[in-house]
mmCIF file of C-alpha atoms in Angstrom:
data_model
loop_
_atom_site.group_PDB
_atom_site.id
_atom_site.type_symbol
_atom_site.label_atom_id
_atom_site.label_comp_id
_atom_site.label_asym_id
_atom_site.label_seq_id
_atom_site.Cartn_x
_atom_site.Cartn_y
_atom_site.Cartn_z
ATOM 1 C CA MET N 1195 42.846 153.742 -111.229
ATOM 2 C CA THR N 1196 45.931 151.879 -110.026
ATOM 3 C CA ALA N 1197 45.381 149.119 -107.496
ATOM 4 C CA LYS N 1198 46.966 149.696 -104.081
ATOM 5 C CA ILE N 1199 48.989 147.159 -102.155
ATOM 6 C CA LEU N 1200 49.238 146.806 -98.395
ATOM 7 C CA VAL N 1201 52.860 145.870 -97.754
ATOM 8 C CA SER N 1202 54.702 144.707 -94.600
ATOM 9 C CA ALA N 1203 56.828 147.452 -93.292
ATOM 10 C CA CYS N 1204 59.828 145.176 -92.879
ATOM 11 C CA LEU N 1205 59.827 144.415 -96.574
ATOM 12 C CA VAL N 1206 60.401 148.128 -97.422
ATOM 13 C CA GLY N 1207 63.340 148.307 -95.052
ATOM 14 C CA ARG N 1208 61.763 149.531 -91.816
ATOM 15 C CA PRO N 1209 63.421 147.904 -88.819
ATOM 16 C CA VAL N 1210 60.220 146.794 -87.148
ATOM 17 C CA ARG N 1211 60.696 143.093 -86.548
ATOM 18 C CA TYR N 1212 60.794 141.664 -83.072
ATOM 19 C CA ASP N 1213 64.641 141.715 -83.179
ATOM 20 C CA GLY N 1214 64.867 145.325 -84.569
ATOM 21 C CA ALA N 1215 65.684 144.073 -88.072
ATOM 22 C CA ALA N 1216 64.067 144.552 -91.457
ATOM 23 C CA LYS N 1217 63.594 141.915 -94.143
ATOM 24 C CA THR N 1218 64.089 144.262 -97.053
ATOM 25 C CA LEU N 1219 62.800 142.992 -100.381
ATOM 26 C CA ASP N 1220 65.057 144.276 -103.136
ATOM 27 C CA HIS N 1221 62.884 143.838 -106.208
ATOM 28 C CA LEU N 1222 62.283 146.125 -109.189
ATOM 29 C CA ALA N 1223 58.539 145.670 -109.036
ATOM 30 C CA LEU N 1224 58.373 146.826 -105.393
ATOM 31 C CA ALA N 1225 60.523 149.918 -106.240
ATOM 32 C CA ARG N 1226 58.208 150.645 -109.243
ATOM 33 C CA TRP N 1227 55.084 150.303 -107.046
ATOM 34 C CA ARG N 1228 56.571 152.592 -104.519
ATOM 35 C CA ASP N 1229 57.325 155.204 -107.131
ATOM 36 C CA GLU N 1230 53.794 154.847 -108.555
ATOM 37 C CA GLY N 1231 52.305 155.537 -105.061
ATOM 38 C CA ARG N 1232 50.655 152.167 -104.822
ATOM 39 C CA LEU N 1233 52.202 151.018 -101.539
ATOM 40 C CA VAL N 1234 50.495 151.312 -98.212
ATOM 41 C CA VAL N 1235 52.996 150.344 -95.536
ATOM 42 C CA VAL N 1236 51.972 148.727 -92.288
ATOM 43 C CA CYS N 1237 53.447 146.700 -89.426
ATOM 44 C CA PRO N 1238 50.454 144.941 -87.773
ATOM 45 C CA GLU N 1239 52.500 144.119 -84.706
ATOM 46 C CA LEU N 1240 53.435 147.775 -84.077
ATOM 47 C CA ALA N 1241 49.860 148.864 -84.943
ATOM 48 C CA GLY N 1242 48.646 146.375 -82.330
ATOM 49 C CA GLY N 1243 50.751 147.938 -79.625
ATOM 50 C CA PHE N 1244 54.059 146.081 -79.635
ATOM 51 C CA SER N 1245 57.346 147.846 -79.621
ATOM 52 C CA VAL N 1246 60.384 147.044 -81.608
ATOM 53 C CA LEU N 1247 62.599 144.630 -79.596
ATOM 54 C CA ARG N 1248 60.115 142.234 -78.227
ATOM 55 C CA PRO N 1249 60.176 138.518 -77.563
ATOM 56 C CA PRO N 1250 59.489 136.424 -80.702
ATOM 57 C CA ALA N 1251 55.928 135.039 -80.782
ATOM 58 C CA GLU N 1252 54.287 132.035 -82.545
ATOM 59 C CA ILE N 1253 50.675 130.702 -82.772
ATOM 60 C CA ALA N 1254 50.568 127.921 -80.265
ATOM 61 C CA GLU N 1255 50.033 124.259 -80.858
ATOM 62 C CA GLY N 1256 50.593 124.188 -84.554
ATOM 63 C CA LEU N 1257 47.450 126.134 -85.242
ATOM 64 C CA SER N 1258 46.963 129.155 -87.553
ATOM 65 C CA GLY N 1259 45.657 132.678 -87.733
ATOM 66 C CA ARG N 1260 42.249 131.428 -88.802
ATOM 67 C CA ASP N 1261 42.075 129.570 -85.514
ATOM 68 C CA VAL N 1262 43.075 132.669 -83.653
ATOM 69 C CA LEU N 1263 40.314 134.655 -85.365
ATOM 70 C CA ALA N 1264 37.864 131.883 -84.383
ATOM 71 C CA GLY N 1265 38.983 132.161 -80.787
ATOM 72 C CA THR N 1266 40.370 128.585 -80.671
ATOM 73 C CA ALA N 1267 44.083 129.396 -80.698
ATOM 74 C CA ARG N 1268 46.398 131.702 -78.932
ATOM 75 C CA VAL N 1269 49.529 133.626 -79.886
ATOM 76 C CA VAL N 1270 52.264 133.322 -77.242
ATOM 77 C CA ASP N 1271 55.674 134.820 -76.969
ATOM 78 C CA SER N 1272 58.822 132.895 -76.127
ATOM 79 C CA SER N 1273 58.437 133.658 -72.381
ATOM 80 C CA GLY N 1274 54.930 132.054 -72.488
ATOM 81 C CA ALA N 1275 52.985 135.262 -72.327
ATOM 82 C CA ASP N 1276 49.602 135.300 -74.209
ATOM 83 C CA VAL N 1277 49.832 138.148 -76.707
ATOM 84 C CA THR N 1278 46.748 137.151 -78.717
ATOM 85 C CA ALA N 1279 44.873 140.393 -78.070
ATOM 86 C CA LEU N 1280 47.698 142.492 -79.496
ATOM 87 C CA TYR N 1281 47.860 140.332 -82.634
ATOM 88 C CA LEU N 1282 44.161 140.674 -83.138
ATOM 89 C CA ASP N 1283 44.258 144.469 -82.614
ATOM 90 C CA GLY N 1284 47.098 144.656 -85.188
ATOM 91 C CA ALA N 1285 45.170 142.626 -87.696
ATOM 92 C CA ARG N 1286 42.104 144.800 -87.325
ATOM 93 C CA SER N 1287 44.208 147.918 -87.663
ATOM 94 C CA ALA N 1288 45.863 146.580 -90.867
ATOM 95 C CA LEU N 1289 42.409 145.757 -92.294
ATOM 96 C CA ALA N 1290 41.077 149.225 -91.442
ATOM 97 C CA LEU N 1291 44.097 150.815 -93.138
ATOM 98 C CA ALA N 1292 43.665 148.619 -96.211
ATOM 99 C CA ARG N 1293 40.024 149.538 -96.487
ATOM 100 C CA ALA N 1294 40.688 153.248 -95.939
ATOM 101 C CA GLU N 1295 43.335 153.240 -98.628
ATOM 102 C CA GLY N 1296 41.366 151.004 -101.038
ATOM 103 C CA CYS N 1297 43.865 148.151 -101.091
ATOM 104 C CA ARG N 1298 42.872 145.041 -102.983
ATOM 105 C CA PHE N 1299 46.198 143.247 -102.526
ATOM 106 C CA ALA N 1300 48.700 142.627 -99.774
ATOM 107 C CA LEU N 1301 52.381 141.694 -99.939
ATOM 108 C CA LEU N 1302 53.306 140.287 -96.557
ATOM 109 C CA ILE N 1303 56.487 138.781 -95.151
ATOM 110 C CA ASP N 1304 56.120 134.996 -94.725
ATOM 111 C CA GLY N 1305 56.636 133.142 -91.460
ATOM 112 C CA SER N 1306 55.324 135.787 -89.156
ATOM 113 C CA PRO N 1307 52.524 135.061 -86.710
ATOM 114 C CA SER N 1308 50.905 138.299 -88.200
ATOM 115 C CA CYS N 1309 51.832 138.360 -91.848
ATOM 116 C CA GLY N 1310 52.718 134.843 -92.784
ATOM 117 C CA SER N 1311 50.502 133.610 -95.490
ATOM 118 C CA ALA N 1312 52.060 130.469 -96.925
ATOM 119 C CA TYR N 1313 53.814 129.225 -93.741
ATOM 120 C CA ILE N 1314 54.145 130.057 -90.100
ATOM 121 C CA TYR N 1315 56.072 128.534 -87.166
ATOM 122 C CA ASP N 1316 54.458 125.740 -85.150
ATOM 123 C CA GLY N 1317 54.425 127.397 -81.749
ATOM 124 C CA ALA N 1318 57.275 125.327 -80.161
ATOM 125 C CA PHE N 1319 59.993 127.889 -80.814
ATOM 126 C CA ALA N 1320 62.133 125.220 -82.417
ATOM 127 C CA GLY N 1321 62.330 126.683 -85.888
ATOM 128 C CA ARG N 1322 59.726 124.302 -87.387
ATOM 129 C CA LYS N 1323 57.398 125.643 -90.047
ATOM 130 C CA HIS N 1324 54.044 124.430 -91.209
ATOM 131 C CA ALA N 1325 51.554 125.561 -93.874
ATOM 132 C CA GLY N 1326 49.305 128.237 -92.562
ATOM 133 C CA ALA N 1327 48.579 131.933 -92.232
ATOM 134 C CA GLY N 1328 49.225 134.443 -89.529
ATOM 135 C CA VAL N 1329 46.457 136.484 -87.927
ATOM 136 C CA THR N 1330 46.639 139.499 -90.222
ATOM 137 C CA ALA N 1331 46.996 137.457 -93.401
ATOM 138 C CA ALA N 1332 44.001 135.244 -92.364
ATOM 139 C CA LEU N 1333 41.841 138.308 -91.615
ATOM 140 C CA LEU N 1334 42.761 140.094 -94.860
ATOM 141 C CA ARG N 1335 41.937 136.963 -96.901
ATOM 142 C CA ALA N 1336 38.672 136.474 -95.069
ATOM 143 C CA GLU N 1337 37.764 140.116 -96.015
ATOM 144 C CA GLY N 1338 38.523 139.583 -99.687
ATOM 145 C CA LEU N 1339 42.088 140.855 -100.087
ATOM 146 C CA GLU N 1340 44.443 138.807 -102.192
ATOM 147 C CA VAL N 1341 47.548 138.109 -100.104
ATOM 148 C CA PHE N 1342 50.956 137.349 -101.609
ATOM 149 C CA THR N 1343 54.384 136.405 -100.191
ATOM 150 C CA PRO N 1344 57.679 137.814 -101.436
ATOM 151 C CA SER N 1345 58.277 134.552 -103.351
ATOM 152 C CA GLU N 1346 54.951 135.248 -105.238
ATOM 153 C CA ILE N 1347 55.802 138.716 -106.396
ATOM 154 C CA ALA N 1348 55.634 137.668 -110.054
ATOM 155 C CA ALA N 1349 52.061 136.466 -109.519
ATOM 156 C CA LEU N 1350 51.207 139.773 -107.828
ATOM 157 C CA GLU N 1351 52.653 141.619 -110.788
ATOM 158 C CA ALA N 1352 50.448 139.556 -113.187
ATOM 159 C CA ARG N 1353 47.362 140.244 -111.012
ATOM 160 C CA LEU N 1354 48.028 143.966 -110.990
ATOM 161 C CA GLU N 1355 48.483 144.083 -114.764
ATOM 162 C CA SER N 1356 45.205 142.286 -115.289
ATOM 163 C CA VAL N 1357 43.356 144.568 -112.805
ATOM 164 C CA ASP N 1358 44.931 147.707 -114.227
ATOM 165 C CA ALA N 1359 44.026 146.680 -117.802
ATOM 166 C CA GLY N 1360 40.512 145.740 -116.927
#
């Protein structure tokens, strides 16, 4: 059985980001996993009810997705609107999809208030990053999925090899 990977839609070229862009990851491993049928593509923000072309959002006050899940932080967009509920809905939807498809791993774009797993923005809309995870990445980790960033794709390859061999 080949392990499945939940992957951010923007990484496979889908223009789903807040600004209508993609963040396509051009990597041989990703192409191979696509050809092997391992990829399960999701955009938690669209799954949560957002549309493409939306104001950018950040987790407020330098907090993280774990805090949002605990109910002690909010996600706000650049106009000040509280969009926490949509981010929570998207995270739950991504988790449900991962479970339904048997995903053990996730490859998520970093920096996003949904998918970021190594760093996210600090909530001031000033381009400042800090260590932390977005809402979806935090939920997936809490539920036992191993989450990787594009810069960790070699580590994901190694994990897949060990899982497939064992």
